[in-house]
PDB file of C-alpha atoms and ligand atoms in Angstrom:
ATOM      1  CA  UNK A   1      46.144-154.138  80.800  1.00  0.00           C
ATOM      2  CA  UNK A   2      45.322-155.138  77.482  1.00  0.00           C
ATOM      3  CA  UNK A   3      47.330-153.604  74.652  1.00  0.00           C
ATOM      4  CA  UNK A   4      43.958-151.909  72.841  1.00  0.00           C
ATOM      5  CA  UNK A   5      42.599-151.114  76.175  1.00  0.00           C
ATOM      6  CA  UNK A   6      40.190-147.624  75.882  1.00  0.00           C
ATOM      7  CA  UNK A   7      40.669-147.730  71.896  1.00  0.00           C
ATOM      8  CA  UNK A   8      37.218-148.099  70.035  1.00  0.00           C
ATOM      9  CA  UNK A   9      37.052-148.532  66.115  1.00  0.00           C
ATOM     10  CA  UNK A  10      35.109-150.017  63.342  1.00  0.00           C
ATOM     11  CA  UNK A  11      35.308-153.109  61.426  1.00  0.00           C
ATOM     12  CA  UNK A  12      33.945-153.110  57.995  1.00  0.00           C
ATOM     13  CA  UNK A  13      33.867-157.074  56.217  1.00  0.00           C
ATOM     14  CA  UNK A  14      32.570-159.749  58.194  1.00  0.00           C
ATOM     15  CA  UNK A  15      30.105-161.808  56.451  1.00  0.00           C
ATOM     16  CA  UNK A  16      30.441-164.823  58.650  1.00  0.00           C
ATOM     17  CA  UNK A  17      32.681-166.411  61.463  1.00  0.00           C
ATOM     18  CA  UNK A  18      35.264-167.328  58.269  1.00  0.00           C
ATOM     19  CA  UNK A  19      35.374-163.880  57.714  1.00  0.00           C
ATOM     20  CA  UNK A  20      39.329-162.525  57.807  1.00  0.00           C
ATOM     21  CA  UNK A  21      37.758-159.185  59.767  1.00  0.00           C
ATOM     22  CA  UNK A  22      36.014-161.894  62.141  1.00  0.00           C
ATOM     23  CA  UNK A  23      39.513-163.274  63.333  1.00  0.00           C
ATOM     24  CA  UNK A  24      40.549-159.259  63.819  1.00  0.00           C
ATOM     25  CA  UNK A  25      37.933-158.725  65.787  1.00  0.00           C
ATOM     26  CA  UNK A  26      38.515-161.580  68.027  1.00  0.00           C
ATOM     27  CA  UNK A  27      42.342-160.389  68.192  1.00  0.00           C
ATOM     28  CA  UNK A  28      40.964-156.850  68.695  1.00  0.00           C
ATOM     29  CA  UNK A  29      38.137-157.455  71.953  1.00  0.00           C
ATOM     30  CA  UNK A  30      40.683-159.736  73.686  1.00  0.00           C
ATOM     31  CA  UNK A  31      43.045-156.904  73.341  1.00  0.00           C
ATOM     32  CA  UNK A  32      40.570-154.955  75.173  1.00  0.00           C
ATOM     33  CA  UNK A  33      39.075-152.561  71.970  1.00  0.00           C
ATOM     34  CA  UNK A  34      35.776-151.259  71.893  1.00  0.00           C
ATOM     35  CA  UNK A  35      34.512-152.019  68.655  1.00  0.00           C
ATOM     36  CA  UNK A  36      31.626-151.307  65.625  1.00  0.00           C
ATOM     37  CA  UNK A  37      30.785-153.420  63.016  1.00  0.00           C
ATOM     38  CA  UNK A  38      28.993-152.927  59.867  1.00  0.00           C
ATOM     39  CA  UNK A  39      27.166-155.329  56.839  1.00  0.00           C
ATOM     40  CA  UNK A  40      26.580-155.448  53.325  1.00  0.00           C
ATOM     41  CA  UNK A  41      22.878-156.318  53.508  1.00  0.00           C
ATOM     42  CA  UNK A  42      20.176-158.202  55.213  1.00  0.00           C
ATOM     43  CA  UNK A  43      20.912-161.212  54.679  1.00  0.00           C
ATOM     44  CA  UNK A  44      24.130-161.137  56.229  1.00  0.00           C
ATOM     45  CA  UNK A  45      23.108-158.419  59.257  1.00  0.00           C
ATOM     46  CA  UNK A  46      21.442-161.895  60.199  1.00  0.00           C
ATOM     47  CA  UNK A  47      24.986-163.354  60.584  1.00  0.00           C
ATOM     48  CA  UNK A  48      26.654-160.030  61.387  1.00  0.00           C
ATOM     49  CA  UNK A  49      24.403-158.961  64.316  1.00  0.00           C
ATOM     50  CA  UNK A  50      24.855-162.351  66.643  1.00  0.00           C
ATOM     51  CA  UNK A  51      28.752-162.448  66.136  1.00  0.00           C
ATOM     52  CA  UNK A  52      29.209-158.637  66.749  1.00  0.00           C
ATOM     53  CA  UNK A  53      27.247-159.154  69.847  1.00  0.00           C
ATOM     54  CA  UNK A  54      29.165-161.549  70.980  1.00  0.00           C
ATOM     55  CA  UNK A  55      32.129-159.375  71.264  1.00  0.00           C
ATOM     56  CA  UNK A  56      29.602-156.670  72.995  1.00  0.00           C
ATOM     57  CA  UNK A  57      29.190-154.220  70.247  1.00  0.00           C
ATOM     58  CA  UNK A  58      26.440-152.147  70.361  1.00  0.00           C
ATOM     59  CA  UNK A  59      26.826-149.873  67.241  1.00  0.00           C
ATOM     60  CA  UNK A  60      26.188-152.538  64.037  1.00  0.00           C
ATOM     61  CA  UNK A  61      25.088-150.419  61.388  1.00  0.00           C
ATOM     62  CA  UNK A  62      24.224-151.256  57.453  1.00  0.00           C
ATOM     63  CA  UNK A  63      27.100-149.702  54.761  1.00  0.00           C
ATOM     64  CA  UNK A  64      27.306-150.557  51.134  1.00  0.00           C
ATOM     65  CA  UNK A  65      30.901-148.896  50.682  1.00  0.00           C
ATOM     66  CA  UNK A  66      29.970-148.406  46.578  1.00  0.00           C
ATOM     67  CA  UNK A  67      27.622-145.352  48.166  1.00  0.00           C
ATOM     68  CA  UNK A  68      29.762-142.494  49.650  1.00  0.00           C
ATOM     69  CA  UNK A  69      26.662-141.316  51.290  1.00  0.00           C
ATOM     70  CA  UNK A  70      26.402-144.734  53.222  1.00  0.00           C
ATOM     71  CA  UNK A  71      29.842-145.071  54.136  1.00  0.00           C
ATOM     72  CA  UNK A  72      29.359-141.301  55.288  1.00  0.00           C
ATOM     73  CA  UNK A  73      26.626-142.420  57.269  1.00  0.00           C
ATOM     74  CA  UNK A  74      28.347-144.353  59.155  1.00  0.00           C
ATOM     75  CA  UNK A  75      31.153-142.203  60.772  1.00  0.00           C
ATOM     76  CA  UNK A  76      28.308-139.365  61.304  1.00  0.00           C
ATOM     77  CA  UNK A  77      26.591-142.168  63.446  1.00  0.00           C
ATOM     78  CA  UNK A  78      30.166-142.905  65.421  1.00  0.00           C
ATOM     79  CA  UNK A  79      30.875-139.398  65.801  1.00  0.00           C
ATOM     80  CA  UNK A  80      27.241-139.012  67.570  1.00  0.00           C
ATOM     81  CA  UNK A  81      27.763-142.479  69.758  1.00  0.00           C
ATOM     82  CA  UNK A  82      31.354-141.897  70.334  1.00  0.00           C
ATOM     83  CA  UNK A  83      32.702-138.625  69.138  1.00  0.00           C
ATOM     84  CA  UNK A  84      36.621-139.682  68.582  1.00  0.00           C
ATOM     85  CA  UNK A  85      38.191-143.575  67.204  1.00  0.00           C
ATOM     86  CA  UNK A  86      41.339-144.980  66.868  1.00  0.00           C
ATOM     87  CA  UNK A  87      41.120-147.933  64.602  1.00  0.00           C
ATOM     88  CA  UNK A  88      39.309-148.801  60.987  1.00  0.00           C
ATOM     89  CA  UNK A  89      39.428-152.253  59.516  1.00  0.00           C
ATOM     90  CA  UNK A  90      39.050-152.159  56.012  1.00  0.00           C
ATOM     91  CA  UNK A  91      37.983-155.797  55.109  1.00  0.00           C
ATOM     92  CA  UNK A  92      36.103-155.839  51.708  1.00  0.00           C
ATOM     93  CA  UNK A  93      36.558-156.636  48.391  1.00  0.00           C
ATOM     94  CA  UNK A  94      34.456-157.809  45.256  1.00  0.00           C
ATOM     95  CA  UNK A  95      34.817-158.275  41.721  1.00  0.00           C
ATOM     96  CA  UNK A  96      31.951-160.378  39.040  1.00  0.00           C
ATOM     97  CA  UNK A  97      32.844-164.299  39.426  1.00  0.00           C
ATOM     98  CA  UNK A  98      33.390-164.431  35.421  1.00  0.00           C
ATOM     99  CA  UNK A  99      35.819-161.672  35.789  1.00  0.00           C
ATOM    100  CA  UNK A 100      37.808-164.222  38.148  1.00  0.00           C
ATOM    101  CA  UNK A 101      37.293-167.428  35.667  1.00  0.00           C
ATOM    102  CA  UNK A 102      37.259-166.100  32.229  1.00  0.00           C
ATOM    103  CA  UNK A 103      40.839-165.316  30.613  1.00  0.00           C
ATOM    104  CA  UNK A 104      41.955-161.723  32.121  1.00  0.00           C
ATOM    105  CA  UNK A 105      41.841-159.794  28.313  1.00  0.00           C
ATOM    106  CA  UNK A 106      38.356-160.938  28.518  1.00  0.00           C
ATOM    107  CA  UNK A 107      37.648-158.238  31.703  1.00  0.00           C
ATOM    108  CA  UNK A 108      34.675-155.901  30.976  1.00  0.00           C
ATOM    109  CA  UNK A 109      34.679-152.511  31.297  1.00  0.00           C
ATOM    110  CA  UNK A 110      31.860-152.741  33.543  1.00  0.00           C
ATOM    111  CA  UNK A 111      33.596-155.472  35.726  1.00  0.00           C
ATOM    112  CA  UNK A 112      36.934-153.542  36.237  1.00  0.00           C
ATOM    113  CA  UNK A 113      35.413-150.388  36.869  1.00  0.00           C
ATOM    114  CA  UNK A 114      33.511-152.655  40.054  1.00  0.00           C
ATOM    115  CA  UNK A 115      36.477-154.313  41.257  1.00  0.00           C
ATOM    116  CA  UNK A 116      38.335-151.207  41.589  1.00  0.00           C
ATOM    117  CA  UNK A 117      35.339-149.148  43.368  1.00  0.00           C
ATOM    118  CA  UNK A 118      34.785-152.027  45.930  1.00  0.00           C
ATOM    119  CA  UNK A 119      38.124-152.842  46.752  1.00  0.00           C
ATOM    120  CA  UNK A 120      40.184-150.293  46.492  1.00  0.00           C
ATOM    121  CA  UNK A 121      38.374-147.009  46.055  1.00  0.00           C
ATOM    122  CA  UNK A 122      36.812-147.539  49.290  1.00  0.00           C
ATOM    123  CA  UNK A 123      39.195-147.646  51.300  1.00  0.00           C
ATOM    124  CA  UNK A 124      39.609-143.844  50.284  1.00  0.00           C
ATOM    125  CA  UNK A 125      36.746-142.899  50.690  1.00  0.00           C
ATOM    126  CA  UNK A 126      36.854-144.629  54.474  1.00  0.00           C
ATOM    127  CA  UNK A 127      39.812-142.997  55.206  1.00  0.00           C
ATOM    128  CA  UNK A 128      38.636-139.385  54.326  1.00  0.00           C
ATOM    129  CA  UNK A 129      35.195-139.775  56.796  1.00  0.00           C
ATOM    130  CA  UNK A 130      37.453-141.594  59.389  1.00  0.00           C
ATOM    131  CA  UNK A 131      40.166-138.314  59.504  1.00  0.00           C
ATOM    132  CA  UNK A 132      37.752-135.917  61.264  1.00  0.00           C
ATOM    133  CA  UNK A 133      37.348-138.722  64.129  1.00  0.00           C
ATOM    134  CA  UNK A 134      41.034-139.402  64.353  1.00  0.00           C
ATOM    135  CA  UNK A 135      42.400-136.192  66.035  1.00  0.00           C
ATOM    136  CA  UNK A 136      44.464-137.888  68.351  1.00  0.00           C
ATOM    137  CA  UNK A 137      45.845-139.774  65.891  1.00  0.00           C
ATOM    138  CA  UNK A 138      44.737-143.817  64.716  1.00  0.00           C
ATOM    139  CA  UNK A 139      45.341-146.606  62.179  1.00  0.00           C
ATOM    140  CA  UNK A 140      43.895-148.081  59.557  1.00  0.00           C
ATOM    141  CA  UNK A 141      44.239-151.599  57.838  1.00  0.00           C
ATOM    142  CA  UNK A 142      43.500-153.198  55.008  1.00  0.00           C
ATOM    143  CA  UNK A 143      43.638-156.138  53.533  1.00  0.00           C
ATOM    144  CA  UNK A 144      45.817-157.480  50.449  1.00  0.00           C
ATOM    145  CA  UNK A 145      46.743-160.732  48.546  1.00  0.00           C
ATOM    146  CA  UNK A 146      50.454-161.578  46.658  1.00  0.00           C
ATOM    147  CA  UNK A 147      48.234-161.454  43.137  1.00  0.00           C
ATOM    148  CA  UNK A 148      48.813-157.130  44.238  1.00  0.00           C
ATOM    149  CA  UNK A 149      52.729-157.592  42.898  1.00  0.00           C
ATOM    150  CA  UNK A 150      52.664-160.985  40.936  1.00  0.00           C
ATOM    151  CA  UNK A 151      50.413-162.169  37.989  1.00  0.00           C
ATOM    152  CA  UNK A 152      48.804-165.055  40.294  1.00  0.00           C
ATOM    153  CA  UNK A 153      46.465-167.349  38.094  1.00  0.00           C
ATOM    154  CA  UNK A 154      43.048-166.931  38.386  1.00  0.00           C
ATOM    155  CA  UNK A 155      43.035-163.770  40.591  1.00  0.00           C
ATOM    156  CA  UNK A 156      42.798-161.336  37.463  1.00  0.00           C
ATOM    157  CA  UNK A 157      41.214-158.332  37.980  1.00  0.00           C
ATOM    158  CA  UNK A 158      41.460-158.564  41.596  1.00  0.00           C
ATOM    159  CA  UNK A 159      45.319-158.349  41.225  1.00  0.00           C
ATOM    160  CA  UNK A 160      45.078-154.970  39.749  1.00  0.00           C
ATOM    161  CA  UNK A 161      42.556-153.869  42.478  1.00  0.00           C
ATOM    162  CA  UNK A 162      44.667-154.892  44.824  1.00  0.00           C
ATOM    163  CA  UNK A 163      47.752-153.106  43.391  1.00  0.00           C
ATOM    164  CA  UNK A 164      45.553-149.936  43.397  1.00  0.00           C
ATOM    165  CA  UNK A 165      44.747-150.394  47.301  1.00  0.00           C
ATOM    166  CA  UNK A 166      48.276-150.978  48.054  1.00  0.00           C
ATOM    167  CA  UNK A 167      49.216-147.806  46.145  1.00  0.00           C
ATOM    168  CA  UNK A 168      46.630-145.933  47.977  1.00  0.00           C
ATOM    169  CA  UNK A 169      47.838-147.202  51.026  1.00  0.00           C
ATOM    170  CA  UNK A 170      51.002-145.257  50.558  1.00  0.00           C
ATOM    171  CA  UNK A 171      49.271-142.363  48.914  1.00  0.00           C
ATOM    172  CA  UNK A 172      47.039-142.317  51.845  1.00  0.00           C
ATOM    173  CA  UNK A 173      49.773-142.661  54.897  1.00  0.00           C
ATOM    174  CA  UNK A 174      51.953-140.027  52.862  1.00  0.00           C
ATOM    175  CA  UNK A 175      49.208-137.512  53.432  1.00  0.00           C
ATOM    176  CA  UNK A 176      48.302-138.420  56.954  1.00  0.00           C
ATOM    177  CA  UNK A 177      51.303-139.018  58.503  1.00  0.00           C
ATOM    178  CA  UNK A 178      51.663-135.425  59.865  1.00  0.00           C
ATOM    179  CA  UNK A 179      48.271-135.779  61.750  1.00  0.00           C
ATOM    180  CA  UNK A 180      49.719-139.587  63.477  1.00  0.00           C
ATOM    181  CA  UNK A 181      47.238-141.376  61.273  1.00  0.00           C
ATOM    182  CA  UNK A 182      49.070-144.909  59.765  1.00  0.00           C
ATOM    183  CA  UNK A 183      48.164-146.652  57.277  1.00  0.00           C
ATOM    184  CA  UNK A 184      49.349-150.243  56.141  1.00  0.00           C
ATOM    185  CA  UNK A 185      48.338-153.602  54.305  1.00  0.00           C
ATOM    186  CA  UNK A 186      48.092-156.966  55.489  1.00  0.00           C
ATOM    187  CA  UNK A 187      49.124-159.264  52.407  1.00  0.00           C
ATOM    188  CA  UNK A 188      47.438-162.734  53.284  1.00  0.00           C
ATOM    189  CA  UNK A 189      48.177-165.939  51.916  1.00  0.00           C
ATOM    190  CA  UNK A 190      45.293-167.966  50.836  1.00  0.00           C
ATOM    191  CA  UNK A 191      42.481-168.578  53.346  1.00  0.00           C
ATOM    192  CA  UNK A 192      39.375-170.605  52.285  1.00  0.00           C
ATOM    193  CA  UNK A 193      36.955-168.063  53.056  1.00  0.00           C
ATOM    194  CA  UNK A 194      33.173-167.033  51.047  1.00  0.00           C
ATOM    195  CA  UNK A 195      35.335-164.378  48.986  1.00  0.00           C
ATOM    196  CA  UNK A 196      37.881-166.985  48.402  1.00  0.00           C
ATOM    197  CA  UNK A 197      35.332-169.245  46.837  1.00  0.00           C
ATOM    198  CA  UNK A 198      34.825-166.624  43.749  1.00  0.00           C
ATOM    199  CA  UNK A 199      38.486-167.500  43.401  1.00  0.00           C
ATOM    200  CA  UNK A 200      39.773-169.032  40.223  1.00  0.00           C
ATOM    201  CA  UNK A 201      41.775-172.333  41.296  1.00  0.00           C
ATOM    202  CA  UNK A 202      42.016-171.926  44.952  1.00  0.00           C
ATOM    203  CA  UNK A 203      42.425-174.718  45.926  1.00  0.00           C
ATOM    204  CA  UNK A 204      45.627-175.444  44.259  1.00  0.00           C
ATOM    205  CA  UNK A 205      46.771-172.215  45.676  1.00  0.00           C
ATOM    206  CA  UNK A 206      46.183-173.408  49.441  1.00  0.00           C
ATOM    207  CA  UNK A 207      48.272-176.607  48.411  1.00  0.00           C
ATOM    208  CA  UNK A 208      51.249-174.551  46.747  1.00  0.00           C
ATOM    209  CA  UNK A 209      51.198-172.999  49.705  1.00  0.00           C
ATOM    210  CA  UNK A 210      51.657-175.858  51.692  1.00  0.00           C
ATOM    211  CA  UNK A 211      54.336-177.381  49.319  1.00  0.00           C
ATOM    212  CA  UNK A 212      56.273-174.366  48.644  1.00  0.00           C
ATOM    213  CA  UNK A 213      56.034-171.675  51.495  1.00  0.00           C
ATOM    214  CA  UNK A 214      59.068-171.778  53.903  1.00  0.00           C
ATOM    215  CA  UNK A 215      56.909-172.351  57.193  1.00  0.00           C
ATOM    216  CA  UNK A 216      55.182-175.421  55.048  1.00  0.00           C
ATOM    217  CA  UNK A 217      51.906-174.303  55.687  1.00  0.00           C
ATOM    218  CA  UNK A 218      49.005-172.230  55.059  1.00  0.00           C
ATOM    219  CA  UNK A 219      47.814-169.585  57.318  1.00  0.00           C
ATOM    220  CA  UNK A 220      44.796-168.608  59.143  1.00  0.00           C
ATOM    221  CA  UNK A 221      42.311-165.994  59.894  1.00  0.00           C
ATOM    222  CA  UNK A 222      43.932-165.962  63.918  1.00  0.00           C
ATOM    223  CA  UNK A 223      47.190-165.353  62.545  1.00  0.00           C
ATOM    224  CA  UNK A 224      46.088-161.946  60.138  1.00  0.00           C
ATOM    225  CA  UNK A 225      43.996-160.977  63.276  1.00  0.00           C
ATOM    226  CA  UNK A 226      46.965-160.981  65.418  1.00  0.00           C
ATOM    227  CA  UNK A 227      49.349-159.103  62.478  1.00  0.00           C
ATOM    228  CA  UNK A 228      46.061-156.695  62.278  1.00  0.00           C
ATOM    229  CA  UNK A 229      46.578-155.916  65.985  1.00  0.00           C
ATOM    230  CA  UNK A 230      49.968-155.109  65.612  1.00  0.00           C
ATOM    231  CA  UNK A 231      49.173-152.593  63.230  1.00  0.00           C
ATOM    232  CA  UNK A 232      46.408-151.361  64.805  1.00  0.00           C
ATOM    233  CA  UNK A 233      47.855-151.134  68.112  1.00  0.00           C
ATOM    234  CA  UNK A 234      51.027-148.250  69.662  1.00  0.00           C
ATOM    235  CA  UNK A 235      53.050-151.806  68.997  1.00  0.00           C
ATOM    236  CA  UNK A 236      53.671-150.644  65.499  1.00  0.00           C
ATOM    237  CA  UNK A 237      53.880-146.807  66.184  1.00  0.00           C
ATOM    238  CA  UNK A 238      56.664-146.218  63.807  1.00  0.00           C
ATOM    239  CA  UNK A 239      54.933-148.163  60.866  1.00  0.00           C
ATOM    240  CA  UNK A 240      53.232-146.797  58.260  1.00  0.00           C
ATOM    241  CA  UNK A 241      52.773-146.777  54.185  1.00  0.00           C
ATOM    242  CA  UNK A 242      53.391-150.330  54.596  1.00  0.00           C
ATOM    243  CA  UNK A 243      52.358-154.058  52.969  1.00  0.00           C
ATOM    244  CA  UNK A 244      53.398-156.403  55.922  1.00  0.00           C
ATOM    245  CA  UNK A 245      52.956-160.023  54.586  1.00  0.00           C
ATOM    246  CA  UNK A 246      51.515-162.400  56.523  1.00  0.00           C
ATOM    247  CA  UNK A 247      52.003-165.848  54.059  1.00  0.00           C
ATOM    248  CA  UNK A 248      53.742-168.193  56.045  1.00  0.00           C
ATOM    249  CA  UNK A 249      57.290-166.461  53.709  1.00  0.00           C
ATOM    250  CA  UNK A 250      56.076-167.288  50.591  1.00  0.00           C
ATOM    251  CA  UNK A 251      56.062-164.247  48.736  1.00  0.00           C
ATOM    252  CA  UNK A 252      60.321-164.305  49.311  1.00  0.00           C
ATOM    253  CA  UNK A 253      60.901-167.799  48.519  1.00  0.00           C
ATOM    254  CA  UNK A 254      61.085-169.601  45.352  1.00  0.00           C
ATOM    255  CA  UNK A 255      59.954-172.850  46.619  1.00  0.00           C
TER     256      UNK A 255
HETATM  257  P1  NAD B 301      34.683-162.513  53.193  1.00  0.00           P
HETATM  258  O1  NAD B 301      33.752-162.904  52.095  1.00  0.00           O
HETATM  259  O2  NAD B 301      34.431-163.089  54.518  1.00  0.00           O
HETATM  260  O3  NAD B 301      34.767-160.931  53.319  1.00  0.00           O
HETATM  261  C1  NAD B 301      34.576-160.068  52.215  1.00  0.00           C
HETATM  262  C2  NAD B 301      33.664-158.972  52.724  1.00  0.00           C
HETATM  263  O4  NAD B 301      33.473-157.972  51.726  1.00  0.00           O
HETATM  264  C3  NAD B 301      32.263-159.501  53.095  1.00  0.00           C
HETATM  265  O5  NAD B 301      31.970-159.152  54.422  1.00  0.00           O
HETATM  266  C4  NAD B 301      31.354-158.765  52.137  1.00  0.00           C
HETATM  267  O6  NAD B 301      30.092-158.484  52.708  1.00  0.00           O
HETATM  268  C5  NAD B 301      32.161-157.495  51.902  1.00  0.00           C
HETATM  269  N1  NAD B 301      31.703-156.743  50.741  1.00  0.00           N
HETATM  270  C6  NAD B 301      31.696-157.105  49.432  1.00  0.00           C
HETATM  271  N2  NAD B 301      31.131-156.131  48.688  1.00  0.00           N
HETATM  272  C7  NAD B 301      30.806-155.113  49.552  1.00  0.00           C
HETATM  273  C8  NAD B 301      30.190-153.854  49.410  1.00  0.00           C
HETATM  274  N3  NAD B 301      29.783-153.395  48.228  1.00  0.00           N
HETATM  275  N4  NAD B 301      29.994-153.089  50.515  1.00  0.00           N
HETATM  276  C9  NAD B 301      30.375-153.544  51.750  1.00  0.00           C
HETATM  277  N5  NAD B 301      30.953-154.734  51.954  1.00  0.00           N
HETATM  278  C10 NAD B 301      31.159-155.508  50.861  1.00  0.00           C
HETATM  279  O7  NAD B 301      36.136-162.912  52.645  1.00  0.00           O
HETATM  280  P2  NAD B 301      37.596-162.586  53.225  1.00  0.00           P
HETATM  281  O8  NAD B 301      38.478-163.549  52.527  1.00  0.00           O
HETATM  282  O9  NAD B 301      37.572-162.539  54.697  1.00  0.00           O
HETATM  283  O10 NAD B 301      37.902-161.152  52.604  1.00  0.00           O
HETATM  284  C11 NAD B 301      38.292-160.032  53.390  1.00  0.00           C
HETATM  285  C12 NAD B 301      39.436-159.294  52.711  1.00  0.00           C
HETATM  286  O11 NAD B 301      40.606-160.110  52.752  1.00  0.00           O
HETATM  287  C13 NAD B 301      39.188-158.974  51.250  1.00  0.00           C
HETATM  288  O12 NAD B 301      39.743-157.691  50.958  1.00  0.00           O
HETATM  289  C14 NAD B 301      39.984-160.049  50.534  1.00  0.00           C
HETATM  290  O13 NAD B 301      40.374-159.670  49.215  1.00  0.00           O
HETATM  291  C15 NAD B 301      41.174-160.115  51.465  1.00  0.00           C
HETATM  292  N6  NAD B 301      42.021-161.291  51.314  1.00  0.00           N
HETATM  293  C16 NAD B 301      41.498-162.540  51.372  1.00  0.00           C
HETATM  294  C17 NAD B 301      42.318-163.639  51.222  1.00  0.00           C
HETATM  295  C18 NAD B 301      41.761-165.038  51.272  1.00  0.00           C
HETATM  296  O14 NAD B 301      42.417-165.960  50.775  1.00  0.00           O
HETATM  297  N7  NAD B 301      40.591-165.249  51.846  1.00  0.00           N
HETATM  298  C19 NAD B 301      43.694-163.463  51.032  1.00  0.00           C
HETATM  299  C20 NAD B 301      44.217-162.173  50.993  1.00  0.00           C
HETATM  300  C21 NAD B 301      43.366-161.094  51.125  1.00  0.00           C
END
C-alpha cells in the first residue's frame, strides 16, 4: 500500500526535470497518486508532456495562472475527467530579472505588481477553483524561500512575494480548515534550478549554505518532494497554516 494510494491531484510548475514540482511528483507517483500536470507555454509543454508521461498522466493541460479564466479552466477540465481531488501543488513563481539585480528601492511599479500576481496571488486564486473538488477534504502546497522572513540579498521583490504567499497560506487554511482542506509552505533552501538562475548571487547562497547550515549541506529537489508528500499525504493530518522548512536547519542557526 502506498501512502497516496487512490489520491489524484494536480501539479502546477514543472518546466524541466530540475523543476522543484518535478522531484514532488516523483515523491508523489511512487507514493501511488494519480496525478495532472500543467505548463506555462509551448515551449515548455515540449518538456512538460514527456516527463508527465512518464509518471502516466494523462490530463496535461496549458494554464498561465496570471489569467483566472485559465487557471479556471483547468479544474472545470478535472472536475469533467475526474469529478473529486485531493492534492494541488502550487509550484510557480516569477518576478522581471532586473527586479532581482537592480537595488530593491529601484522596484517598478509594474514589476511588483507581477511578482505578487504570479507568486502569490495565484495560489488564491488555485485554492478557490480547487474547493468545489475537495469535498472530502485535501491539501495544498506551496512553495517558499527564507528571503519570505529575512532581507536575503539579491532576492528583493521576491521576498515580499513570498511573505504575501506565506500570509495567504494562513489566511487560506484559517478559512478552510472547517471543510478538512490544509494548507502549508515548504520553505526551501537554495536549489540551482531555471528560476534560481534569475537569482541575484546564487551561487554564493548555495555555498553559505554549505558553510553555515547545521546539516553542512545544501538540499535537493528529492528531499522537498519527500517534505511535499508529507504534507500532502493523511501523514500530516493535523498540520495546517504552516511554513515547514526544509534548509538543511539553516533558517535557526547562526552559522
Ligand atoms: P522552475 O523554474 O523549475 O519552476 C518555476 C515554475 O514557475 C516554472 O514551471 C514556470 O513555468 C512557472 N511559471 C512562471 N510563471 C508562470 C505563469 N505565469 N503561469 C504558470 N506558471 C508559471 O524553478 P523552481 O526553483 O523549481 O521553482 C518552483 C518554486 O519553488 C517557486 O515558487 C520558487 O520560488 C520556489 N523555490 C525555489 C527555490 C530554489 O532555490 N530553486 C527555493 C525556494 C523556493
Amino acid at each position: 500500500m502506498g501512502l497516496m494510494d487512490g489520491k489524484r491531484g494536480i501539479i502546477f510548475g514543472v518546466a524541466n526535470d530540475k523543476s522543484i514540482a518535478w522531484g514532488i511528483a516523483q515523491q508523489l507517483h511512487a507514493a501511488g497518486a494519480e496525478i495532472a500536470f500543467t505548463y506555462l507555454n509551448e515551449a515548455l509543454e515540449k518538456r512538460v508532456r514527456p516527463l508527465a508521461e512518464s509518471l502516466g498522466a494523462n490530463v496535461i493541460l496549458p494554464c498561465d495562472v496570471a489569467s483566472d479564466d485559465e487557471i479556471a479552466d483547468v479544474f472545470k477540465e478535472l472536475e469533467r475527467q475526474w469529478g473529486t481531488i485531493d492534492f494541488v501543488v502550487h509550484a510557480v513563481a516569477f518576478a522581471n530579472r532586473e527586479d532581482l539585480k537592480n537595488p530593491f528601492t529601484q522596484t517598478s511599479r509594474e514589476g511588483f505588481a507581477l511578482a505578487m500576481d504570479i507568486s502569490a496571488y495565484s495560489l488564491v486564486a488555485m485554492t478557490r477553483c480547487a474547493v468545489p473538488l475537495m469535498s472530502a477534504g485535501g491539501s495544498i502546497v506551496t512553495m517558499s524561500y527564507l528571503g519570505a522572513m529575512l532581507a536575503v540579498p539579491g532576492y528583493n521583490v521576491m521576498g515580499v512575494a513570498k511573505a504575501a504567499l506565506e500570509s495567504s497560506v494562513r489566511y487560506l487554511a484559517a478559512e478552510l480548515g472547517e471543510r478538512n482542506i490544509r494548507v502549508n509552505a515548504v520553505s526551501a533552501g537554495p536549489i540551482k534550478t531555471l528560476a534560481a538562475s534569475g537569482v541575484g548571487n546564487f551561487k554564493e547562497k548555495l555555498h553559505i549554505m554549505e558553510e553555515r547550515s547545521p546539516l553542512r549541506r545544501t538540499v535537493n529537489q528529492e528531499e522537498v518532494g519527500k517534505a511535499s508528500l508529507y504534507l500532502l499525504s493523511d501523514l500530516s493530518s493535523g498540520v495546517t497554516g504552516e511554513v515547514h522548512y526544509v534548509d538543511g536547519g539553516f533558517n535557526i542557526s547562526a552559522g
